[in-house]
Short mmCIF file of C-alpha atoms in Angstrom, two decimals:
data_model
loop_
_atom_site.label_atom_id
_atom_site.label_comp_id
_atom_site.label_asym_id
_atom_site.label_seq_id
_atom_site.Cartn_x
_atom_site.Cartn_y
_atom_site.Cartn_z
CA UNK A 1 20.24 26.31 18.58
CA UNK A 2 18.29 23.50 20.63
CA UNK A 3 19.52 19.75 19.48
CA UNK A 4 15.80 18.48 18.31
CA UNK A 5 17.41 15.31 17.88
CA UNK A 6 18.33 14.97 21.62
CA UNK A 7 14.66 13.39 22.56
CA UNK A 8 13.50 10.39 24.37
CA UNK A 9 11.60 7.84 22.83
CA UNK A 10 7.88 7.95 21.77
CA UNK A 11 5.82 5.90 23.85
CA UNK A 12 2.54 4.30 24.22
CA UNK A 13 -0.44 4.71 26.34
CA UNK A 14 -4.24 2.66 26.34
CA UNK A 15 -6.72 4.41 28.44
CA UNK A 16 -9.80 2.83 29.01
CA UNK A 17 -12.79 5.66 29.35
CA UNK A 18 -16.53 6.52 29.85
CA UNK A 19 -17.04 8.62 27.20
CA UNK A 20 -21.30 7.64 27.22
CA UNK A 21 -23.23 6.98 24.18
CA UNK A 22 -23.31 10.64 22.63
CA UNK A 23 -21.61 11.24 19.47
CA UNK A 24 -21.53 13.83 17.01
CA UNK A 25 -23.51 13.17 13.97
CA UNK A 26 -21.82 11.20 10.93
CA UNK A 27 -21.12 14.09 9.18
CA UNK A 28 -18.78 14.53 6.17
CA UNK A 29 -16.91 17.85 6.97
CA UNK A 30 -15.78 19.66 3.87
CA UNK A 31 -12.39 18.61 2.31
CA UNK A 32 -10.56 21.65 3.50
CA UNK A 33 -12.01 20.99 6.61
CA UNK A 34 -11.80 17.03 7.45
CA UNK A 35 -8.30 17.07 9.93
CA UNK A 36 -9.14 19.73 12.52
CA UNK A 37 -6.67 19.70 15.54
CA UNK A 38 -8.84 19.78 18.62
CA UNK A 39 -8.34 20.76 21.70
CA UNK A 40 -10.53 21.30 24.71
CA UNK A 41 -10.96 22.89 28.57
CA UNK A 42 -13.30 23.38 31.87
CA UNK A 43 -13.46 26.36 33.69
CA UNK A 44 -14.52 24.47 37.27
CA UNK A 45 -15.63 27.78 38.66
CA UNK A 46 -17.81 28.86 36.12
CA UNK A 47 -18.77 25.29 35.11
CA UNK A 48 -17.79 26.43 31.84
CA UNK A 49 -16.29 24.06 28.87
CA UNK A 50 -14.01 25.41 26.18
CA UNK A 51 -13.77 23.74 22.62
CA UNK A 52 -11.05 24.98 20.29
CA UNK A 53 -11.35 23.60 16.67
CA UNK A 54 -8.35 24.61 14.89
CA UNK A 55 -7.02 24.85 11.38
CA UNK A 56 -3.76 26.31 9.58
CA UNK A 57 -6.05 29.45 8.24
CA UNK A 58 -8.34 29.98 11.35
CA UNK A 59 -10.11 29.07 14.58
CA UNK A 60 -13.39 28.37 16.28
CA UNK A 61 -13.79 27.93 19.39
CA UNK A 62 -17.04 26.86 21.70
CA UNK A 63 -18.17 27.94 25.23
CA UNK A 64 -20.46 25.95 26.81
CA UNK A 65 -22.24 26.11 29.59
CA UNK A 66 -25.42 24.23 31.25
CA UNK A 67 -27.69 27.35 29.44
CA UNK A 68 -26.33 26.34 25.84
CA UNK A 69 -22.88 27.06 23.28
CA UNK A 70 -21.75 30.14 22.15
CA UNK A 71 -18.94 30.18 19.33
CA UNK A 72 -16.46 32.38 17.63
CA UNK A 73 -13.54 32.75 15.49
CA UNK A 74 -10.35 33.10 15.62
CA UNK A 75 -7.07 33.85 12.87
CA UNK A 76 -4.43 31.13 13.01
CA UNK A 77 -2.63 33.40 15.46
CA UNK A 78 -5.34 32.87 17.99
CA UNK A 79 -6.88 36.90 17.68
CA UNK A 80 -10.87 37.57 17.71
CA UNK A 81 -11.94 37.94 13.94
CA UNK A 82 -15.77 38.95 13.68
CA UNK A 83 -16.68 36.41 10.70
CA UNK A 84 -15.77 32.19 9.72
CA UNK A 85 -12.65 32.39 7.46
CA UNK A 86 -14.49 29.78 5.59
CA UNK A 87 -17.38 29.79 2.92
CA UNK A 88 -20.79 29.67 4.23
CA UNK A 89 -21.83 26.39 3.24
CA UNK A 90 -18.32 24.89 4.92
CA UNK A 91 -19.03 27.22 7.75
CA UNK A 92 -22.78 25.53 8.05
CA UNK A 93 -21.72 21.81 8.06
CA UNK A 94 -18.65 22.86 10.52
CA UNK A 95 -20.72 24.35 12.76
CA UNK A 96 -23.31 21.43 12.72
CA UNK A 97 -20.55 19.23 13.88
CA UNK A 98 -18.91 21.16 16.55
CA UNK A 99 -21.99 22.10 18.19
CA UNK A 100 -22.42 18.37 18.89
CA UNK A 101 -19.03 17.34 19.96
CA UNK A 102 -19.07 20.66 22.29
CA UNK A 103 -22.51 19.16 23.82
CA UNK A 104 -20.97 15.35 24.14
CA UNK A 105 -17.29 17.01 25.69
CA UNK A 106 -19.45 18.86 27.88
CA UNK A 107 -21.81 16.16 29.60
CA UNK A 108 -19.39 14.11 30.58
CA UNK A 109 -16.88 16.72 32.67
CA UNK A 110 -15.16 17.26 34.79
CA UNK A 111 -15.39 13.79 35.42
CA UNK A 112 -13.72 12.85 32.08
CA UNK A 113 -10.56 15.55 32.69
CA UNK A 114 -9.99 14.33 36.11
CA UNK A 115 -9.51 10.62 34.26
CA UNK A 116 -7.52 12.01 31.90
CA UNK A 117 -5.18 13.44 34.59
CA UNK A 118 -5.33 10.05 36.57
CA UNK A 119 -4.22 8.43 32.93
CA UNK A 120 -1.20 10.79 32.33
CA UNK A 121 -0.15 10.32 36.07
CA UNK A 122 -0.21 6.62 35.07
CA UNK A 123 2.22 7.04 31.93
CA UNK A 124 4.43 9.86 33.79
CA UNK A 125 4.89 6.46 36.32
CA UNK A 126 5.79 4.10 33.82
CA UNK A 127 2.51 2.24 33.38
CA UNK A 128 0.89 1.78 29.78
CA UNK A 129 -2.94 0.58 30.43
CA UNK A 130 -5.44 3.14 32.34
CA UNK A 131 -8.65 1.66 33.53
CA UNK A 132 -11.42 3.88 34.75
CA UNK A 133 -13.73 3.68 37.37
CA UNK A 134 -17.41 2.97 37.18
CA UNK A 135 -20.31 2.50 39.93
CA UNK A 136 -21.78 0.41 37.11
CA UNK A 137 -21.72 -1.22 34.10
CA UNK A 138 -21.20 0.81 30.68
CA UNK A 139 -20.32 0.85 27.39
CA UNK A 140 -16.50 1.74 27.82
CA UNK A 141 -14.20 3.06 25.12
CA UNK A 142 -10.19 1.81 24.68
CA UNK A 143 -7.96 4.63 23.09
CA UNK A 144 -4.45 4.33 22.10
CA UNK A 145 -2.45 6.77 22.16
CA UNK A 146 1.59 7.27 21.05
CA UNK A 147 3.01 10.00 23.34
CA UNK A 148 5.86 12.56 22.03
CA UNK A 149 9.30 12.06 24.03
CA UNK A 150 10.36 15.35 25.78
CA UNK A 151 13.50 16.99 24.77
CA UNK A 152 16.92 16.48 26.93
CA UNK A 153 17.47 18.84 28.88
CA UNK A 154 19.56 19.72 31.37
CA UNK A 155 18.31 21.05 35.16
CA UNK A 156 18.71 24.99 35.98
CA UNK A 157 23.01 25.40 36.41
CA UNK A 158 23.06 29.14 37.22
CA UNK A 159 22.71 31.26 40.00
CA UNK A 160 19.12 31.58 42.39
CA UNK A 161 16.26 30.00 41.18
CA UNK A 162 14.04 30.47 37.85
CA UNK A 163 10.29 29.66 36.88
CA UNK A 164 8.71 30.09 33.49
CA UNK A 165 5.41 31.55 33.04
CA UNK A 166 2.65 32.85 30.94
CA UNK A 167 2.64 36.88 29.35
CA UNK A 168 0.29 38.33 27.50
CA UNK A 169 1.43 38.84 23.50
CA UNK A 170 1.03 37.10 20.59
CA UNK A 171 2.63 33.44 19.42
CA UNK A 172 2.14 32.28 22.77
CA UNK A 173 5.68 33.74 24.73
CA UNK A 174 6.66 32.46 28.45
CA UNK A 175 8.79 34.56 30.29
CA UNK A 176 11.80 32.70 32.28
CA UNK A 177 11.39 34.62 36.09
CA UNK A 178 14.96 34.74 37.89
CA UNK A 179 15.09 35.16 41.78
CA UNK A 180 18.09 35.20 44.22
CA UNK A 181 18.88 32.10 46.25
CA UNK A 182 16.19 30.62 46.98
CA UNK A 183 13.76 33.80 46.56
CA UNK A 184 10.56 33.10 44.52
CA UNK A 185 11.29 33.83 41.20
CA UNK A 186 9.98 37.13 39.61
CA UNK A 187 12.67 38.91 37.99
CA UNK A 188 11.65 38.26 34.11
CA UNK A 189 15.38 37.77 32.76
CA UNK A 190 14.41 36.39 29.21
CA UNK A 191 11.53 35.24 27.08
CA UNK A 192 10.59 32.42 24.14
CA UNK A 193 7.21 32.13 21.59
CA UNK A 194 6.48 30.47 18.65
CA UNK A 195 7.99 31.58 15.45
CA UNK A 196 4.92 31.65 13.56
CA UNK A 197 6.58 30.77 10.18
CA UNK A 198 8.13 27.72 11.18
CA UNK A 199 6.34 26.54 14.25
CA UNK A 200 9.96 26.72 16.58
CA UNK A 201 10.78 28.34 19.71
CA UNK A 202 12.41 31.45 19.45
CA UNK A 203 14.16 33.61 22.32
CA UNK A 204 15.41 36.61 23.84
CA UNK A 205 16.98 38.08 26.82
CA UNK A 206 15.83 41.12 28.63
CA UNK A 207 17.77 44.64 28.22
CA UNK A 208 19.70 44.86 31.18
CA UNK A 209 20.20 42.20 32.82
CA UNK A 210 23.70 41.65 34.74
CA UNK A 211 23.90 37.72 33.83
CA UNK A 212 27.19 37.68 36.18
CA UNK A 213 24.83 37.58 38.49
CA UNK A 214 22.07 35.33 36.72
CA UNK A 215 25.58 32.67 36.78
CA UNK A 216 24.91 31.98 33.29
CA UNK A 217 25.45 33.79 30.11
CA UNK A 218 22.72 34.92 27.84
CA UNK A 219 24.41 32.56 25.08
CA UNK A 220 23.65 29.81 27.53
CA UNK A 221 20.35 30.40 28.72
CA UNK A 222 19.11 31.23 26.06
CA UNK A 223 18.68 28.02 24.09
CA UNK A 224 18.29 25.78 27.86
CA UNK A 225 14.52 28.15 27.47
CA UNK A 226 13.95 27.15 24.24
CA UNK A 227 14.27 23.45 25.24
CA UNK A 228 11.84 24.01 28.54
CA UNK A 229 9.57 26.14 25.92
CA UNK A 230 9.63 23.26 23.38
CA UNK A 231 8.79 20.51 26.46
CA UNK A 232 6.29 22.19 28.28
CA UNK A 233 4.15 24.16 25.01
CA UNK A 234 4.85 22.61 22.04
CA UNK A 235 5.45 18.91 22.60
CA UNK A 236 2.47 17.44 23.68
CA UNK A 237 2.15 15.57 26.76
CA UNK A 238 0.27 12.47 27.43
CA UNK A 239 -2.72 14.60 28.76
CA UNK A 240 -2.80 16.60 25.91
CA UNK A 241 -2.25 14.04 23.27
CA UNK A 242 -5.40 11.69 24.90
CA UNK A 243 -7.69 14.51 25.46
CA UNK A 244 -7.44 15.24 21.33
CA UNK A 245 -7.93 11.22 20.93
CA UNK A 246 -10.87 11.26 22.90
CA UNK A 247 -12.30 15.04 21.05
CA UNK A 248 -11.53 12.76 18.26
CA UNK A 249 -13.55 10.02 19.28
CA UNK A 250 -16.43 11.92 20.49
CA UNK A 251 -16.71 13.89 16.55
CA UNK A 252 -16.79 10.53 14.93
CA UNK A 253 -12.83 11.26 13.24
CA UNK A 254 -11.01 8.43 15.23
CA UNK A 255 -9.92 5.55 12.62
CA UNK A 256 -9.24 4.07 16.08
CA UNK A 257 -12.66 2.38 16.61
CA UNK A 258 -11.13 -0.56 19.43
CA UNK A 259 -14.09 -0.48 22.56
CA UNK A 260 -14.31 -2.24 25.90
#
């Protein structure tokens, strides 16, 4: 089992943003409804921007593009379901809402993402205050932010060298990608996901595998991947964590209301 209690300290980060003059309306969301985790992307080639709006019982999740928003649902395990799982009237004022904060998120990238970035790089140094650049003067918005500490762990101790990746399946699995020496890695030798009962990492090893070789035994790998799984997809990093402050922000649910 991975030691949960081996983590560094939280920290703190203020960012100092553009985020313009648009906000969503001041809408009451339904009670079931009011403390949405939010999440959002850019697709650079397509000029595409992605807004996930997500609850324990379901998803919905925005596409926009210059040409207007598209939306759909999703079930808490992130699969296409053809209907809201909520009623119609909490579906209405949701929608309302989102279709806003998807139209405010998506005016002001990629600009905003690549400050974002700049503002994690900034923490990841050391440094607690991000300041963004402007050609002129605007309204600009502070946002604190307290930042998860990652879990201990220790560097890769076995044989070759290994990668983790991305596979298609449900609860979100990585596959841990083994290669010789110092071969690119692309031998899948075990794989984590998301226990979808408890919200943990969960692992196994691939059928086969000749770990005399791997220089570490299953029993050992095993839980190092559930730490790397926990650090780099469940705990969220300082990007992560300021992008949902500033999704926040932008729908009017920030208690935070400190400007610059």
């Amino acid at each position: 089992m991975t030691d949960l209690s081996l983590r560094m300290p939280n920290t703190r980060l203020r960012a100092v943003l553009n985020l313009g003059t648009q906000r969503s309306p001041a809408l009451d969301l339904p009670p079931a409804l009011k403390a949405p985790e939010l999440f959002g992307d850019w697709d650079d080639e397509a000029q595409l921007s992605d807004l996930y709006v997500e609850y324990p019982d379901g998803q919905l999740h925005f596409e926009t593009t210059s040409a207007g928003s598209d939306h759909h649902f999703h079930t808490p395990a992130g699969d296409h379901r053809g209907s809201s799982p909520w009623s119609a009237n909490d579906t209405r004022v949701l929608l309302q809402w989102a279709t806003q904060l998807a139209s405010a998120y998506h005016a002001l990238l990629p600009k905003l993402l690549d400050d974002i970035t700049q503002a994690a790089a900034w923490h990841d140094a050391g440094l607690d205050l991000y300041i963004c650049e402007v050609e002129e003067p605007v309204q600009l918005d502070l946002l604190e932010i307290e930042v998860e500490g990652e879990l201990l762990t220790l560097p890769w101790l076995g044989a070759g060298t290994v990668s983790h990746d991305h596979i298609e399946g449900e609860n979100h699995p990585i596959a841990l990608l083994w290669g010789a020496g110092e071969s690119e890695p692309d031998q899948p030798i075990a794989q984590a996901w998301t226990d979808p009962r408890t919200g943990e990492p969960r692992s196994q090893a691939v059928p086969g595998i000749d770990w005399n070789v791997i220089g570490l035994a299953a029993e050992e790998v095993l839980p190092w991947l559930e730490g790397i799984y926990l650090n780099h997809h469940v705990i969220p990093d300082a990007a992560g964590t300021l992008l949902s402050a500033v999704l926040r922000r932008l729908g009017g649910l920030s208690s935070d209301r400190a400007s610059s």
